[in-house]
CSV table of C-alpha atoms and ligand atoms in Angstrom, one decimal:
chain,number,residue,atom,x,y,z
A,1,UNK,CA,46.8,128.3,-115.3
A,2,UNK,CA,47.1,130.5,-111.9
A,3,UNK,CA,48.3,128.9,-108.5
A,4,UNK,CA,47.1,129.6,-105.5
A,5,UNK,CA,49.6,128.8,-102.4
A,6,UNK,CA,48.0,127.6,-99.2
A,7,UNK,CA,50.4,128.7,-96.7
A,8,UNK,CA,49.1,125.9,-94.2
A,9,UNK,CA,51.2,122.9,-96.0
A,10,UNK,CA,53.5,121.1,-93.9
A,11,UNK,CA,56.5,122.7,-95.7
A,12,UNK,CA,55.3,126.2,-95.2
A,13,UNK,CA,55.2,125.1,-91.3
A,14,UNK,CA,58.5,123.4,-91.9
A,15,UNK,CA,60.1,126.6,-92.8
A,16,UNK,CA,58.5,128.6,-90.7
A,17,UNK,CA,60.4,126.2,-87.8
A,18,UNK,CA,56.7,125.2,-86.7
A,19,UNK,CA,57.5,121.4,-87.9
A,20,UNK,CA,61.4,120.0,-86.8
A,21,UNK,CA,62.8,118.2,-90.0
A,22,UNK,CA,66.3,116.3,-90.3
A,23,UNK,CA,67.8,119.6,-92.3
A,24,UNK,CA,70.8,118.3,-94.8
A,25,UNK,CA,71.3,121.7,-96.1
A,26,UNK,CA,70.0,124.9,-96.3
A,27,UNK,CA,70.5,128.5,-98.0
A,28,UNK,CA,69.3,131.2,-98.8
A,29,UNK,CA,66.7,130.3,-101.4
A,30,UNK,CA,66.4,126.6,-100.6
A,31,UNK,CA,66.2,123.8,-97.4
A,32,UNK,CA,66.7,120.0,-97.7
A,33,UNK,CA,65.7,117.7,-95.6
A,34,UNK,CA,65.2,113.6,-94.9
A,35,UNK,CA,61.7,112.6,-96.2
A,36,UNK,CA,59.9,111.6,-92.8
A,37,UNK,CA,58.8,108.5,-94.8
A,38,UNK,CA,62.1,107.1,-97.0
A,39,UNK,CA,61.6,105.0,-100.3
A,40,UNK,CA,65.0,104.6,-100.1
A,41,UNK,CA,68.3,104.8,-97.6
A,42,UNK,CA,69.0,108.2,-99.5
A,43,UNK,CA,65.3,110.3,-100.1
A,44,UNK,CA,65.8,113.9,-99.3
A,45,UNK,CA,63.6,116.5,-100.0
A,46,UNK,CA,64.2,119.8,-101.7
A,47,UNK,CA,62.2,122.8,-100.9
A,48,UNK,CA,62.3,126.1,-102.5
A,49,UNK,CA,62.3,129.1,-99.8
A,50,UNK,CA,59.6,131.0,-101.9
A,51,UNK,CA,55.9,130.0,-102.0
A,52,UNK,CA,55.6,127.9,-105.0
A,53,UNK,CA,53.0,125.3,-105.0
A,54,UNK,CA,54.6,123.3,-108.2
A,55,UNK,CA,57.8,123.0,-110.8
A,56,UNK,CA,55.2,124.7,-113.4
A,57,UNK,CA,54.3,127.5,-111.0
A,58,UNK,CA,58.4,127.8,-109.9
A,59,UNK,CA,59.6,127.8,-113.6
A,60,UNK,CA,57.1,130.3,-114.7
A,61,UNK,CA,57.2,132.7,-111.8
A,62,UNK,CA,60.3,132.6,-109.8
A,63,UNK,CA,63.2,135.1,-110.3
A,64,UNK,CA,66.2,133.9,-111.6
A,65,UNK,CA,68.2,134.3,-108.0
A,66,UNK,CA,65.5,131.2,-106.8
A,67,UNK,CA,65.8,129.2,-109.3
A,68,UNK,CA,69.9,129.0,-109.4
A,69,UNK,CA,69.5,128.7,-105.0
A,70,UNK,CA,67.4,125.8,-105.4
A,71,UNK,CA,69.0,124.0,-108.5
A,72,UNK,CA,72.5,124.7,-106.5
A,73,UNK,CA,70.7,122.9,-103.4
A,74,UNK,CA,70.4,119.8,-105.1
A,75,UNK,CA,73.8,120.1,-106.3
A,76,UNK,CA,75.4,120.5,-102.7
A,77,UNK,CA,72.4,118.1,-101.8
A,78,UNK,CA,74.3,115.5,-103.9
A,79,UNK,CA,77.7,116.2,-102.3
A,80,UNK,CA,76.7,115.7,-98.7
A,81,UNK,CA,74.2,112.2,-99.4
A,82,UNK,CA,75.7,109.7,-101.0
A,83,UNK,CA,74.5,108.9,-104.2
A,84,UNK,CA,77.8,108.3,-106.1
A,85,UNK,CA,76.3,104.8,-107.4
A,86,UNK,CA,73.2,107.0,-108.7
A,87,UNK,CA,70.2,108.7,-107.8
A,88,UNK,CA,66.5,110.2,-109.1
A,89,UNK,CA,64.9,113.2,-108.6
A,90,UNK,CA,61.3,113.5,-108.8
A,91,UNK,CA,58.7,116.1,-108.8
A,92,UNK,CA,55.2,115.2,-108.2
A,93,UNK,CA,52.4,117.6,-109.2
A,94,UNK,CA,48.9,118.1,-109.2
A,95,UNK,CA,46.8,115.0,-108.9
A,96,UNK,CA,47.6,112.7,-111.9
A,97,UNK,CA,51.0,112.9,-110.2
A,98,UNK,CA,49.6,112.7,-106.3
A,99,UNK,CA,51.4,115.3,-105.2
A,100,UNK,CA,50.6,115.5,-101.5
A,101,UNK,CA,52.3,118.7,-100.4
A,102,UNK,CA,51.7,121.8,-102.1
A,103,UNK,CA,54.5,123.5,-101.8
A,104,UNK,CA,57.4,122.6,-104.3
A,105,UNK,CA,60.2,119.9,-103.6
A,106,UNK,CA,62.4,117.6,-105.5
A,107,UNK,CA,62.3,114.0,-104.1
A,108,UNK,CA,66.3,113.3,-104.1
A,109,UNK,CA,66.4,109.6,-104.5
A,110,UNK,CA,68.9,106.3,-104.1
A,111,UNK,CA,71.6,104.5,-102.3
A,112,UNK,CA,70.0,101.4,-103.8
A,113,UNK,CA,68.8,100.2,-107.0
A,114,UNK,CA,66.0,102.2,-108.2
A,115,UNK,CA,64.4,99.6,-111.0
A,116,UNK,CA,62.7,101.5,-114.0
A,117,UNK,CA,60.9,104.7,-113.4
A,118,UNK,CA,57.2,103.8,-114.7
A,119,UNK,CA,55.3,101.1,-115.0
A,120,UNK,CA,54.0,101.2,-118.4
A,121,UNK,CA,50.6,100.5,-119.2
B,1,5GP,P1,54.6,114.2,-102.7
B,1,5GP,O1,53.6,113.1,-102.8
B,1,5GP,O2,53.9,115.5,-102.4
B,1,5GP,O3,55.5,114.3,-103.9
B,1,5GP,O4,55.6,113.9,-101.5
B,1,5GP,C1,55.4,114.4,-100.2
B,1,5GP,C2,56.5,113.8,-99.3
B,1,5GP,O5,56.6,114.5,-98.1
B,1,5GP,C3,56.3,112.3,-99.0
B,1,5GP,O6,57.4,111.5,-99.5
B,1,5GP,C4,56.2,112.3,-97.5
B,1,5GP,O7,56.7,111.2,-96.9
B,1,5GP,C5,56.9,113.6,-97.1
B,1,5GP,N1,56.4,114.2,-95.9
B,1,5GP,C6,55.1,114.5,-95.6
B,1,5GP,N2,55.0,115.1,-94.4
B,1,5GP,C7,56.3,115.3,-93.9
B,1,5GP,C8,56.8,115.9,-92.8
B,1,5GP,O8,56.1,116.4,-91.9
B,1,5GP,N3,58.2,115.8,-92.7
B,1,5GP,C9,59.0,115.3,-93.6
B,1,5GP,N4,60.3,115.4,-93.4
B,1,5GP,N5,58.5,114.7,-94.8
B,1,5GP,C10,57.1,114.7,-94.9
């Protein structure tokens, strides 16, 4: 499939400093930040720097520098939060998933007890 990035999403504007966000780290190819709306004490989100609407879009078209920066985010992400007694990343795309920003990002996830991640039907 193609992707089309719509540099209007909140992210974009996040990045661009146009939105403030609660930054927990940042680099060169990545920026994390609290989730303005927590599902848990621990919910950052992980943002690639480069304009990539999904983790199908990212993994097919970004250059191999991106996709170390951002994995390495979540690794220093997990360093700084504290999610020793666990933690679940999620990546919502498209709409079967309800993604709601289009611009790529790992929910990082815990600091309580998550319960199962589906509810099977
Ligand atoms: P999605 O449903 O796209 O996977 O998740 C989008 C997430 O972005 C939601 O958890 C929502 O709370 C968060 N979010 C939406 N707008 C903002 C914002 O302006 N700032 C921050 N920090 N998070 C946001």
């Amino acid at each position: 499939m193609s992707f089309e990035y719509d540099d209007q999403n909140i992210f974009a504007k996040i990045l661009r400093g146009e939105i403030p966000n609660q930054t927990v780290f940042e680099s060169e190819h990545a920026l994390a930040f609290n989730d303005i709306n927590p599902a848990a004490p621990v919910h950052v989100l992980v943002i690639p720097k480069g304009p990539y609407v999904s983790m199908d879009h990212f993994c097919q078209q970004a250059k191999a520098d991106e996709i170390e920066g951002f994995m390495r985010a979540v690794g220093e992400v997990c360093k700084i939060v504290d999610v020793e007694g666990g933690f679940r990343v999620i990546s919502n795309a498209r709409e079967d998933a309800v993604q709601e920003v289009p611009h790529l990002h790992f929910h990082v996830i815990g600091g309580r007890p998550l319960g199962p991640i589906l509810t099977k039907v």
